[in-house]
XYZ file of C-alpha atoms in Angstrom:
780
model
C -7.318 9.111 40.993
C -11.009 9.077 40.227
C -12.476 6.591 38.401
C -13.345 8.219 35.819
C -9.484 8.793 35.467
C -8.586 6.141 35.027
C -11.171 4.466 32.606
C -9.448 7.193 30.072
C -5.645 6.353 30.720
C -7.098 2.280 30.550
C -8.880 3.482 26.768
C -5.714 5.302 26.633
C -2.923 2.818 27.722
C -4.569 0.300 25.119
C -5.027 2.574 21.965
C -0.995 3.267 22.670
C -0.384 -0.289 22.446
C -3.012 -1.021 19.172
C -0.534 2.158 17.281
C 2.972 1.040 18.376
C 2.323 -2.436 17.308
C -0.028 -1.548 14.170
C -1.597 -4.950 14.641
C -5.049 -3.063 13.361
C -5.571 -0.152 11.464
C -5.096 3.864 13.223
C -7.806 4.856 12.029
C -10.104 1.757 12.892
C -8.424 2.231 16.792
C -9.469 5.171 16.670
C -13.150 4.815 16.027
C -12.127 2.594 18.776
C -11.389 5.123 21.353
C -14.699 7.073 20.325
C -16.940 3.628 20.610
C -15.556 3.043 23.796
C -15.573 6.527 25.350
C -18.892 6.878 24.402
C -20.342 3.353 25.685
C -18.678 3.975 29.393
C -19.908 7.571 29.743
C -16.746 9.130 28.982
C -18.038 11.520 26.583
C -21.980 11.967 25.265
C -23.185 10.275 22.363
C -23.124 14.191 20.724
C -19.579 14.953 22.131
C -18.654 11.299 20.884
C -19.696 12.021 16.394
C -18.355 15.616 17.262
C -15.329 15.121 15.801
C -16.929 14.746 12.103
C -18.055 17.851 12.338
C -14.985 20.206 14.086
C -14.031 22.288 11.571
C -10.282 21.252 12.516
C -11.459 18.023 10.251
C -13.481 20.301 7.814
C -10.312 22.568 7.449
C -7.977 19.070 7.222
C -10.245 17.323 4.039
C -10.573 21.024 2.338
C -6.771 21.213 2.368
C -6.002 18.074 0.793
C -8.574 18.387 -1.701
C -6.817 22.330 -2.810
C -3.572 20.435 -2.425
C -4.708 17.908 -4.710
C -6.198 20.907 -7.224
C -2.612 22.562 -6.971
C -0.899 18.703 -8.166
C -3.444 18.074 -10.499
C -2.787 21.374 -12.241
C 0.882 21.177 -12.104
C 1.627 24.121 -10.814
C 3.639 22.915 -7.585
C 5.756 20.704 -10.622
C 5.814 24.302 -12.879
C 7.503 25.973 -9.886
C 9.430 23.562 -8.779
C 11.040 22.773 -12.462
C 11.868 26.232 -12.880
C 14.097 26.564 -9.512
C 15.478 23.704 -9.501
C 16.907 24.875 -13.441
C 18.575 27.462 -10.993
C 20.600 24.547 -8.723
C 23.610 23.099 -11.230
C 25.482 20.550 -10.820
C 26.503 21.023 -7.132
C 24.867 18.284 -4.896
C 24.490 21.358 -1.728
C 23.435 23.655 -4.215
C 20.741 21.223 -5.552
C 20.065 19.533 -1.757
C 19.453 23.434 -0.734
C 17.156 24.594 -3.584
C 15.425 21.158 -3.176
C 14.708 21.628 0.241
C 13.665 25.099 0.071
C 10.971 24.792 -2.883
C 9.742 21.444 -0.877
C 9.080 23.613 2.159
C 7.523 26.585 1.465
C 5.430 24.028 -1.126
C 4.623 21.869 1.752
C 3.502 25.646 3.331
C -0.365 25.336 1.156
C 0.319 21.470 0.341
C -0.079 18.586 1.468
C 3.504 17.466 2.169
C 2.900 13.831 1.405
C 1.684 15.356 -2.215
C 4.751 17.155 -2.612
C 6.760 14.933 -2.151
C 4.967 12.327 -4.371
C 5.458 15.493 -7.260
C 8.946 15.530 -7.302
C 9.962 12.306 -6.555
C 10.133 11.012 -9.942
C 11.811 15.063 -10.145
C 14.453 14.494 -8.581
C 15.584 11.224 -9.220
C 15.498 12.453 -13.228
C 17.485 15.503 -12.075
C 19.669 12.951 -9.934
C 20.653 10.226 -13.014
C 21.293 13.679 -15.805
C 24.546 14.443 -13.094
C 25.714 10.969 -12.192
C 24.479 11.675 -8.496
C 22.894 8.376 -6.492
C 18.696 9.581 -5.651
C 19.537 8.312 -1.964
C 21.553 11.354 -1.653
C 18.559 14.372 -2.239
C 14.785 11.650 -1.410
C 15.962 11.662 2.325
C 16.913 16.107 1.980
C 13.222 16.464 -0.193
C 11.008 13.911 2.510
C 12.671 16.186 5.795
C 12.030 19.761 3.927
C 8.164 19.006 3.434
C 8.118 18.010 6.823
C 9.442 21.364 7.717
C 8.265 22.886 5.958
C 4.148 22.488 7.118
C 5.386 23.974 10.305
C 5.918 27.453 8.151
C 1.672 27.829 8.206
C -1.383 27.365 10.420
C -2.608 24.744 7.792
C 1.245 23.261 6.789
C -0.287 20.191 8.672
C -3.154 19.101 10.708
C -1.011 19.308 13.900
C -1.463 22.701 13.845
C -4.524 22.888 12.343
C -5.671 21.218 15.236
C -3.818 23.196 17.806
C -5.503 26.001 16.516
C -8.951 24.570 16.796
C -7.562 23.919 20.467
C -7.188 27.031 21.503
C -10.885 28.047 20.214
C -12.569 25.636 22.033
C -10.610 27.057 25.120
C -11.679 30.280 25.241
C -8.177 31.637 23.954
C -7.581 33.539 20.683
C -6.592 31.046 17.981
C -3.594 30.938 15.683
C -3.692 33.037 12.783
C -2.523 31.338 9.609
C 1.116 32.593 9.018
C 0.901 32.964 12.870
C 3.777 30.198 12.490
C 6.048 31.405 10.421
C 8.747 32.952 11.973
C 9.163 29.487 14.268
C 8.388 27.189 11.262
C 10.931 29.120 9.227
C 13.610 29.393 12.339
C 13.505 25.303 12.138
C 12.954 24.521 8.408
C 15.706 27.130 7.307
C 17.988 25.317 10.649
C 17.307 21.615 8.880
C 18.091 22.791 5.302
C 21.307 24.286 7.284
C 22.091 21.100 8.124
C 21.184 19.014 5.948
C 23.368 20.474 3.761
C 26.777 20.946 5.545
C 26.721 17.696 7.992
C 23.750 15.591 7.379
C 24.339 14.833 3.716
C 27.281 13.222 4.527
C 25.099 10.899 6.926
C 23.210 9.675 4.294
C 23.519 6.083 2.178
C 24.714 6.243 -1.289
C 22.651 3.884 -2.675
C 21.018 4.045 -6.262
C 17.954 1.456 -6.350
C 16.165 4.267 -8.625
C 17.023 5.042 -11.777
C 15.317 6.362 -14.736
C 16.053 2.861 -16.719
C 16.963 4.152 -20.632
C 20.039 1.766 -20.733
C 22.043 3.071 -18.143
C 23.660 1.172 -15.144
C 21.012 -1.318 -15.308
C 23.998 -3.894 -14.117
C 24.063 -1.583 -10.652
C 20.145 -2.115 -9.963
C 20.210 -6.058 -11.162
C 22.846 -6.147 -8.211
C 20.897 -4.403 -5.750
C 17.460 -6.085 -6.642
C 19.611 -9.694 -6.728
C 18.350 -9.756 -10.032
C 21.253 -10.590 -12.191
C 22.005 -14.347 -10.375
C 18.019 -14.705 -11.273
C 18.105 -15.068 -14.542
C 18.122 -17.541 -16.874
C 17.547 -19.637 -20.352
C 15.428 -22.811 -20.163
C 14.966 -24.521 -23.424
C 11.536 -26.505 -24.402
C 12.847 -29.847 -26.173
C 11.455 -32.083 -29.215
C 8.069 -33.483 -27.426
C 8.027 -31.337 -24.464
C 4.169 -31.551 -23.685
C 4.743 -27.598 -23.690
C 4.554 -26.864 -27.116
C 1.526 -25.596 -29.078
C 0.787 -24.073 -25.818
C 0.184 -20.809 -24.892
C 2.549 -19.236 -22.018
C -0.095 -19.066 -19.768
C -1.246 -22.487 -20.194
C 2.163 -23.760 -19.795
C 2.036 -22.957 -16.063
C 5.035 -21.200 -16.097
C 4.751 -18.663 -14.223
C 2.123 -20.026 -11.636
C 3.767 -23.747 -11.385
C 7.202 -23.230 -10.800
C 6.582 -18.910 -9.914
C 8.838 -17.585 -12.971
C 8.685 -14.644 -15.479
C 8.967 -14.660 -18.587
C 11.245 -12.278 -19.846
C 11.612 -13.728 -23.233
C 11.845 -15.662 -25.940
C 14.763 -16.859 -28.359
C 13.517 -18.765 -31.202
C 16.057 -18.835 -34.599
C 18.168 -16.474 -33.554
C 16.273 -13.632 -32.520
C 14.445 -13.315 -29.233
C 11.495 -11.473 -28.725
C 11.125 -9.432 -24.868
C 7.925 -9.357 -23.261
C 5.992 -11.875 -24.744
C 2.022 -11.503 -24.669
C 0.233 -14.555 -21.993
C -0.809 -15.476 -25.537
C 1.945 -16.357 -26.651
C 1.840 -19.998 -28.306
C 5.948 -21.990 -27.699
C 7.337 -23.793 -30.345
C 9.814 -26.095 -31.101
C 13.576 -25.894 -29.348
C 12.341 -22.516 -28.374
C 14.178 -20.722 -25.370
C 13.054 -19.033 -22.611
C 14.315 -16.321 -20.923
C 13.004 -16.154 -16.649
C 13.716 -14.579 -13.640
C 13.597 -16.086 -10.758
C 14.594 -19.051 -8.479
C 14.950 -22.200 -9.759
C 13.819 -24.756 -6.987
C 10.886 -25.906 -8.363
C 11.677 -26.630 -11.298
C 15.305 -28.526 -9.367
C 12.315 -29.991 -7.261
C 10.195 -31.775 -10.096
C 13.387 -32.732 -11.841
C 14.310 -34.915 -9.164
C 11.142 -36.139 -7.932
C 7.702 -37.510 -9.339
C 4.889 -35.068 -8.410
C 1.334 -36.212 -9.244
C 0.008 -38.516 -10.632
C -3.030 -39.730 -12.906
C -4.705 -41.986 -11.686
C -7.374 -44.778 -14.145
C -10.904 -44.506 -13.706
C -13.706 -42.622 -14.249
C -15.414 -40.333 -10.743
C -18.304 -39.345 -11.341
C -20.604 -36.617 -8.731
C -22.414 -39.310 -6.902
C -18.788 -39.577 -5.093
C -18.743 -35.967 -3.728
C -21.828 -36.711 -2.312
C -21.921 -38.507 1.428
C -24.577 -38.419 4.238
C -23.319 -35.022 5.658
C -21.658 -33.667 1.771
C -24.385 -32.332 -0.496
C -24.591 -30.430 -4.329
C -27.718 -28.009 -5.378
C -27.381 -24.911 -7.750
C -28.276 -21.892 -6.551
C -29.376 -18.965 -8.420
C -28.732 -15.380 -8.093
C -31.476 -13.331 -6.377
C -31.682 -10.107 -8.862
C -30.465 -7.813 -6.822
C -27.848 -9.946 -5.106
C -24.385 -7.370 -3.694
C -22.273 -10.135 -5.345
C -22.869 -9.795 -8.819
C -19.736 -8.142 -11.305
C -17.643 -10.350 -7.781
C -15.850 -12.834 -8.331
C -15.798 -16.304 -6.975
C -11.976 -15.556 -5.845
C -13.476 -11.602 -4.445
C -16.260 -13.362 -2.513
C -14.084 -15.307 -0.883
C -17.071 -17.624 -1.686
C -15.876 -20.817 0.811
C -14.332 -18.964 3.328
C -17.795 -16.970 3.240
C -20.513 -19.335 2.862
C -18.878 -22.361 3.240
C -19.222 -23.451 0.411
C -17.361 -25.056 -2.774
C -19.313 -23.566 -6.193
C -18.418 -26.101 -8.397
C -19.346 -24.924 -11.719
C -21.460 -21.746 -13.023
C -24.727 -21.977 -15.576
C -25.109 -19.279 -17.762
C -26.863 -18.584 -21.368
C -27.768 -22.556 -21.499
C -24.495 -23.921 -21.013
C -21.592 -24.546 -18.121
C -18.704 -23.022 -17.314
C -16.378 -25.344 -15.742
C -12.821 -23.612 -16.600
C -12.055 -19.894 -14.561
C -15.191 -20.186 -12.470
C -13.077 -18.667 -9.493
C -12.007 -15.922 -11.429
C -14.950 -15.066 -13.600
C -17.254 -11.971 -13.028
C -21.571 -13.421 -11.966
C -23.824 -12.337 -13.645
C -27.531 -11.485 -12.829
C -28.853 -14.802 -14.208
C -26.363 -16.899 -12.991
C -27.411 -20.755 -11.269
C -24.192 -21.758 -9.485
C -23.616 -25.683 -8.798
C -22.536 -25.974 -5.646
C -21.015 -28.499 -2.991
C -21.789 -28.193 0.938
C -22.503 -29.744 4.288
C -26.177 -29.784 3.738
C -27.138 -27.056 7.117
C -24.975 -24.951 5.195
C -26.711 -25.547 1.721
C -29.580 -24.803 3.986
C -28.456 -21.328 4.933
C -28.221 -19.978 2.370
C -32.247 -19.630 2.001
C -32.329 -17.174 4.791
C -29.088 -15.033 2.606
C -30.861 -12.144 0.138
C -27.989 -12.807 -2.402
C -29.090 -16.418 -3.707
C -32.949 -18.158 -4.270
C -31.858 -21.901 -3.232
C -33.234 -23.769 -5.952
C -35.609 -26.659 -5.423
C -34.104 -29.361 -8.055
C -30.225 -30.230 -8.941
C -28.860 -30.672 -12.588
C -25.721 -32.166 -11.166
C -25.787 -34.028 -14.677
C -26.343 -31.070 -17.055
C -23.192 -29.279 -15.995
C -20.726 -32.799 -16.997
C -18.364 -32.093 -14.665
C -17.391 -36.134 -15.113
C -15.199 -34.184 -17.815
C -13.548 -31.761 -15.595
C -13.337 -34.620 -12.286
C -9.592 -36.965 -12.262
C -7.782 -38.521 -9.723
C -4.368 -37.949 -9.184
C -2.179 -39.849 -7.020
C 0.898 -38.266 -4.376
C 3.834 -40.839 -4.547
C 5.926 -41.285 -1.173
C 8.525 -39.167 -3.421
C 6.415 -36.466 -3.951
C 7.481 -32.967 -3.035
C 3.545 -32.785 -1.983
C 4.245 -35.008 0.852
C 4.268 -33.172 4.433
C 2.139 -30.009 2.347
C -1.422 -28.480 3.452
C -3.575 -28.423 0.330
C -2.269 -24.613 0.570
C 1.230 -24.393 0.757
C 0.209 -26.939 -2.048
C -1.057 -24.309 -4.330
C -2.657 -27.465 -6.289
C -5.503 -24.451 -7.147
C -3.166 -21.698 -8.712
C -0.634 -23.620 -9.794
C -2.670 -25.663 -11.930
C -5.400 -25.164 -12.013
C -7.024 -27.792 -10.024
C -9.509 -27.616 -7.030
C -9.432 -30.341 -4.547
C -12.879 -31.450 -3.265
C -10.955 -34.879 -1.713
C -8.534 -37.143 -0.459
C -8.698 -40.922 -0.042
C -7.304 -42.509 2.038
C -6.722 -45.898 4.132
C -9.983 -46.634 2.301
C -11.734 -43.425 3.479
C -13.186 -40.269 2.109
C -12.360 -37.001 3.022
C -14.982 -34.948 1.361
C -14.033 -31.026 1.954
C -11.194 -31.627 2.876
C -10.006 -27.912 4.468
C -7.193 -25.535 3.711
C -4.815 -26.706 6.286
C -5.364 -31.054 5.317
C -1.729 -32.191 5.662
C -1.255 -34.345 2.077
C 0.525 -37.863 2.652
C 2.571 -40.224 0.409
C -0.617 -42.505 -1.692
C -2.811 -40.076 -0.913
C -5.630 -40.156 -3.565
C -6.735 -36.077 -4.295
C -11.138 -36.160 -5.824
C -10.108 -32.776 -8.181
C -11.882 -30.527 -10.800
C -9.616 -29.371 -13.938
C -8.463 -29.666 -17.155
C -6.378 -32.730 -17.893
C -3.714 -30.283 -20.002
C -2.859 -29.459 -17.273
C -1.081 -31.887 -15.486
C 0.309 -32.276 -19.283
C 2.182 -28.737 -18.964
C 2.835 -30.557 -15.551
C 4.420 -32.966 -17.143
C 6.102 -30.066 -19.979
C 7.579 -28.224 -17.138
C 9.149 -31.704 -15.570
C 11.496 -32.248 -19.229
C 12.451 -27.878 -19.367
C 15.796 -27.620 -19.567
C 18.620 -25.375 -17.699
C 20.492 -24.139 -20.840
C 24.619 -23.795 -19.323
C 24.822 -20.947 -21.801
C 25.004 -17.890 -19.468
C 22.208 -15.819 -19.037
C 21.621 -12.463 -21.049
C 22.438 -8.884 -19.553
C 20.088 -6.871 -17.725
C 20.996 -4.509 -20.741
C 19.953 -7.148 -22.978
C 15.494 -6.819 -21.933
C 15.197 -3.874 -22.153
C 14.577 -2.465 -26.296
C 13.157 0.664 -28.014
C 9.550 -1.355 -27.310
C 10.503 -2.771 -24.050
C 12.119 -1.057 -20.526
C 13.011 -1.828 -17.406
C 11.339 0.633 -14.163
C 10.244 0.740 -11.127
C 6.915 2.010 -9.288
C 5.420 2.702 -5.712
C 2.441 3.275 -4.840
C 0.509 6.395 -4.701
C 0.011 9.083 -1.615
C -3.746 7.908 -2.422
C -3.406 4.243 -3.671
C -6.410 2.059 -2.619
C -5.061 -1.410 -2.668
C -2.126 -0.769 -0.119
C -2.725 -4.441 1.966
C -4.277 -6.423 -1.030
C -1.349 -8.659 -3.390
C -0.563 -8.185 -6.192
C -2.783 -11.321 -7.831
C -5.825 -9.807 -6.053
C -5.304 -6.694 -8.490
C -4.586 -9.080 -11.359
C -1.672 -7.126 -11.524
C -0.272 -8.953 -14.841
C -3.896 -9.901 -16.113
C -4.597 -5.946 -16.305
C -1.551 -4.227 -16.546
C 0.501 -7.131 -18.592
C 3.643 -6.096 -17.398
C 5.471 -8.658 -14.893
C 6.904 -8.291 -11.582
C 10.350 -8.960 -11.024
C 10.872 -8.602 -7.862
C 10.250 -5.519 -5.324
C 12.162 -3.817 -2.596
C 11.110 -2.752 1.245
C 12.526 -2.094 3.918
C 16.317 -2.317 2.653
C 16.504 -5.133 1.012
C 15.065 -6.751 -2.285
C 12.116 -9.184 -1.950
C 11.994 -12.172 -4.558
C 9.727 -15.121 -2.535
C 6.005 -15.007 -3.334
C 5.704 -12.172 -4.811
C 2.553 -12.225 -6.371
C 1.285 -13.222 -2.658
C 2.590 -10.661 -0.360
C 0.425 -7.490 0.424
C 1.292 -4.572 -0.603
C 2.503 -1.249 2.021
C 3.220 2.070 1.214
C 6.505 2.953 0.247
C 7.400 -0.982 -1.644
C 9.794 -0.016 -4.537
C 8.580 -2.175 -7.242
C 10.627 -3.711 -10.695
C 8.558 -4.096 -13.372
C 9.274 -5.007 -16.913
C 6.921 -5.075 -20.034
C 5.866 -3.115 -22.979
C 6.964 0.666 -22.960
C 3.448 1.702 -24.068
C 2.015 -0.272 -21.118
C 4.169 1.050 -18.865
C 2.748 4.654 -19.828
C -0.550 3.239 -18.982
C 0.584 2.311 -16.212
C 1.695 5.834 -15.375
C -2.334 7.080 -15.572
C -2.827 4.632 -12.601
C -4.122 6.610 -9.655
C -2.668 3.714 -7.653
C 0.681 3.627 -8.587
C 3.631 5.914 -9.135
C 6.062 6.109 -12.180
C 9.532 6.951 -11.011
C 9.876 8.400 -14.804
C 9.150 11.681 -15.329
C 8.053 11.528 -19.102
C 4.816 8.291 -18.225
C 3.531 10.218 -15.500
C 0.086 11.743 -15.887
C 0.288 14.974 -18.169
C -1.567 17.584 -15.930
C -4.129 20.172 -16.346
C -2.312 23.075 -17.826
C -4.486 25.020 -19.479
C -6.162 25.702 -15.886
C -2.713 26.280 -13.328
C -3.962 30.242 -13.419
C -6.660 29.019 -11.970
C -6.128 26.894 -9.635
C -3.267 29.456 -8.487
C -5.847 32.004 -8.551
C -8.124 30.164 -6.852
C -5.379 29.096 -3.817
C -4.410 33.746 -3.777
C -8.211 33.703 -2.593
C -8.902 31.330 0.202
C -5.523 32.642 1.280
C -6.578 36.103 0.909
C -9.856 35.819 2.679
C -8.299 33.787 5.387
C -5.294 36.628 6.593
C -7.915 39.526 5.855
C -9.877 38.100 8.699
C -13.185 37.458 5.908
C -14.348 34.379 6.327
C -13.307 31.586 8.697
C -9.946 29.707 7.594
C -12.994 26.629 7.106
C -15.213 27.970 5.015
C -12.527 30.100 2.866
C -11.069 26.292 2.453
C -14.140 24.480 1.751
C -14.920 27.257 -1.385
C -11.679 26.774 -2.677
C -12.475 23.119 -3.094
C -15.576 24.131 -5.239
C -14.488 26.353 -7.298
C -11.869 24.167 -8.064
C -14.021 21.633 -9.075
C -16.175 24.174 -10.507
C -13.440 25.518 -13.040
C -12.575 21.978 -13.911
C -9.235 22.061 -12.562
C -10.648 18.199 -10.570
C -12.976 16.019 -10.756
C -15.399 15.519 -7.895
C -14.061 11.991 -8.016
C -10.388 13.477 -8.772
C -11.310 15.274 -5.174
C -12.320 12.352 -3.079
C -9.404 10.505 -4.106
C -7.398 12.868 -2.183
C -8.765 13.320 1.492
C -6.591 11.040 3.315
C -9.561 9.055 4.446
C -7.977 7.390 6.456
C -6.432 10.782 8.319
C -9.385 12.430 9.000
C -11.170 9.108 10.693
C -8.600 9.564 12.930
C -8.867 12.674 13.771
C -12.293 12.363 14.027
C -11.679 9.129 16.369
C -9.259 10.836 18.892
C -10.934 14.100 19.103
C -13.462 12.815 21.189
C -10.686 11.709 23.204
C -9.172 14.548 24.505
C -13.124 15.992 25.529
C -12.657 13.394 27.598
C -9.007 13.956 29.114
C -10.621 17.397 29.736
C -13.574 16.673 31.368
C -12.227 14.236 33.536
C -9.548 15.608 35.327
C -7.379 13.587 33.022
C -5.189 15.976 31.752
C -5.291 17.842 35.102
C -3.119 15.249 36.848
C -0.558 14.580 34.120
C -0.235 18.196 33.649
C 0.407 18.265 37.495
C 3.333 15.952 36.902
C 4.894 17.083 35.011
C 5.161 20.579 36.711
C 6.206 18.315 39.813
C 8.565 16.186 38.117
C 10.377 19.591 36.258
C 8.440 22.416 37.192
C 11.415 23.662 38.865
C 12.956 24.106 36.353
C 12.146 26.878 34.720
C 8.667 27.031 31.787
C 12.010 26.486 29.583
C 12.396 23.406 31.077
C 8.903 22.509 30.707
C 8.588 23.845 26.618
C 12.240 20.832 26.325
C 10.023 18.013 28.117
C 6.804 18.824 25.779
C 8.733 19.032 23.066
C 10.822 15.754 23.543
C 7.501 13.830 24.567
C 6.201 14.774 21.811
C 8.106 14.019 19.585
C 9.334 10.209 20.837
C 5.054 9.564 19.929
C 5.151 10.157 16.277
C 7.280 7.881 15.590
C 5.460 5.341 17.463
C 2.215 7.643 17.240
C 0.132 9.204 14.504
C 1.303 13.270 15.045
C -2.711 14.228 14.643
C -3.303 11.931 17.752
C 0.299 13.492 19.427
C -1.812 16.674 18.687
C -4.784 15.770 19.965
C -3.832 13.548 23.361
C -0.803 16.820 24.322
C -2.866 19.836 23.405
C -5.322 19.480 27.050
C -2.108 18.787 29.306
C -0.410 22.031 27.489
C -3.169 23.820 28.240
C -3.245 22.830 32.045
C 0.605 23.386 32.486
C 0.177 26.757 31.763
C -3.222 27.540 33.812
C -1.170 25.408 36.734
C 2.066 27.797 36.317
C 0.533 30.936 35.370
C 2.533 31.067 32.272
C 1.070 31.885 28.686
C -0.199 28.826 26.807
C 0.711 30.013 22.955
C 4.349 28.496 23.804
C 3.754 25.304 25.540
C 0.945 25.209 22.321
C 2.642 25.542 19.515
C 5.395 23.442 20.770
C 3.061 20.640 20.255
C 2.148 21.612 16.476
C 5.900 21.904 15.930
C 7.218 19.401 17.553
C 3.981 16.539 16.674
C 5.236 16.490 13.172
C 9.252 16.005 14.299
C 8.886 12.344 13.145
C 12.217 12.072 11.663
C 13.972 9.006 13.374
C 11.427 6.406 11.915
C 9.922 5.625 8.498
C 6.715 4.871 9.464
C 6.764 8.125 11.751
C 5.395 9.504 8.455
C 3.860 9.268 5.468
C 6.297 11.791 3.617
C 9.516 9.380 5.092
C 8.019 5.691 4.082
C 6.912 6.925 0.007
C 11.090 7.417 -0.475
C 12.202 4.669 2.027
C 12.302 2.277 -1.913
C 13.476 4.797 -4.239
C 16.189 5.871 -1.879
C 16.553 2.151 -0.970
C 16.713 3.216 3.051
C 16.740 1.105 6.195
C 15.481 2.568 9.486
C 19.183 3.412 10.618
C 19.666 5.595 7.399
C 16.591 7.769 10.121
C 18.422 6.864 12.769
C 21.648 8.699 11.572
C 20.274 10.994 10.483
C 17.244 12.442 12.551
C 18.634 12.083 15.404
C 20.717 15.083 15.577
C 18.283 17.283 13.525
C 16.287 16.030 16.090
C 18.139 17.625 18.163
C 18.840 20.909 16.845
C 15.335 21.149 16.315
C 14.895 21.083 20.030
C 17.450 23.633 20.972
C 15.974 25.494 18.011
C 12.654 25.337 19.069
C 14.129 26.287 23.027
C 15.411 29.662 22.104
C 13.680 30.722 19.500
C 10.453 30.028 20.517
C 9.792 31.795 23.918
C 11.148 35.012 20.907
C 8.091 35.438 18.900
C 6.153 33.578 21.751
C 6.962 35.108 25.451
C 5.403 33.295 28.508
């Protein structure tokens, strides 16, 4: 083994560990591979960047857009709806029709796009005939994966393998060369699911169209009914006269107010500006732990005495004004968006705007070009801001003009407080009560600008900036009374104007990895998130501060008009068909004609597939089937960067002899058993790899190995290369194997074991069919 081969295997090994651990995004792993190969000299800089101009990569992104055009104009949904009407109410017939339809469409559309389009349709049909959606959603996802095997443009691995053959100087696979074997696999998979697989599927129903049907079942699945309570405001409560937003019920107690009972009438989904009155009863959802803590112990004690701004200055800590430069990149961002303290090491105390200081809501106010920020920080960190092009450091500070003393106070933490022992971050003083801790006085010494991990001790005195009214809200929260009456049923939380609905993140969502708090979900959409379903269980704790994952199912409550508005947001897929954004049906014939034209030119050999696809994309935009912004959004950029970053690794494996080394090892291991055994070995290796690695990466890695194996034993490379393409997409064993599996996990209420139970026999069946059918059409 040469040094170069060792380097390639080292880079490959680290990449596999990173893929499996998921500690780094897969597209970022691919870029690390690209850089590593170029830096070590295993490939030239030109070769390292060649993936971005590779015809396979161009074809993949163009097909993503063409698929989006068919979806946006409603072509796929029209076809699907018409065919599904023929299924009737028979479970077997419905399953077969769904799988056939999805598999045919997936041959020409992005598989995840097909699943996303059919999700609301299938759920609606399942509800209509009284069938659990979990009996249909996994077959839908598996059918989309199987259908992608039937054409060259069905999946990225098919495109990559065809391009690898071309790079090797061989005749490439055509558009329908995959069809005979792919169709055999798809039909076998459909037969298996209809006869055996459906009996292995769980019977769970967490996703239904919420029109008052079986809401109690939904509450049980989301574990919500037992979390409904009724709280009352006694006479003299500090919350009377405050709006719901000012009451801090949501931020401090982590409770969602779903309704207000007043004078015997129930107002559902009250707005945040609804004013509370004496004897109001609040219907809330959530755990009452924080309220119980407030009832049992004193949380905070407001101390007498006035604080001056001079108390925020020491020998090391200074206060200064900084103005935003005219071309600052921070304009229109909030202090929270910027993560100002973490990024610059200073605290923004106030904003001077149009001759007046802003002292409330500083962190959530978008910055403007004329803003001047009053900041507190270490003197050298403030000095360092001079060198930042975003700021202009003011020479004089007008600290007194900000009148911060009106917003500053001392609060003491009594020994019985639940905050004792918590860090500042865990105390949630900023989130719950809008209080910014500027210093901690302890044992006669004051620690200014304490860190978020500073632990609070009994009798600490906190120097805070905030509104005294927020502390009165705390007193009001302490006096909230839990009613002994039975909480309302979930069905009582709906009306003609207010409803419950589930949503999942759409395949083109840009908010994966962000929290609901970061995207200001409640403020932006006016809907309450009651819970979300993740990996087979309902989650309620820290819902707003949990990073969103693809496949999460969120249970929402709020006005139906706002649910309708959410249905038009590209980041979310509302699982109720009637609230989906209406397609451009008038453009459906044009989109269909463009797609047929693209396929025809490729079949007749008039244009290479990449050029034909780009021409189709251009026509989709010019004819109004898609806007350019929509076209960009339909591209799965993660997949594009993943493929482009991985392609240089295939070059390095071939050039260094690493692919030949692995090919010889595999031939020595099972070559004596004949080509069929090697083909089976390649299938198993690719299928298992695709459960933990992206399938395009599997195709890129195994393509040069398959070519070298064929060369070593003197047989045709086509059976082995097609096996790599087909098996790389056989991701049936886990939800993380493919995005199509992930998106149906939440709505179907599936657990990891469900995929393993159904996917294992299906994968074995695919192996058997491949071994015996593929050589018939592509002999050795």
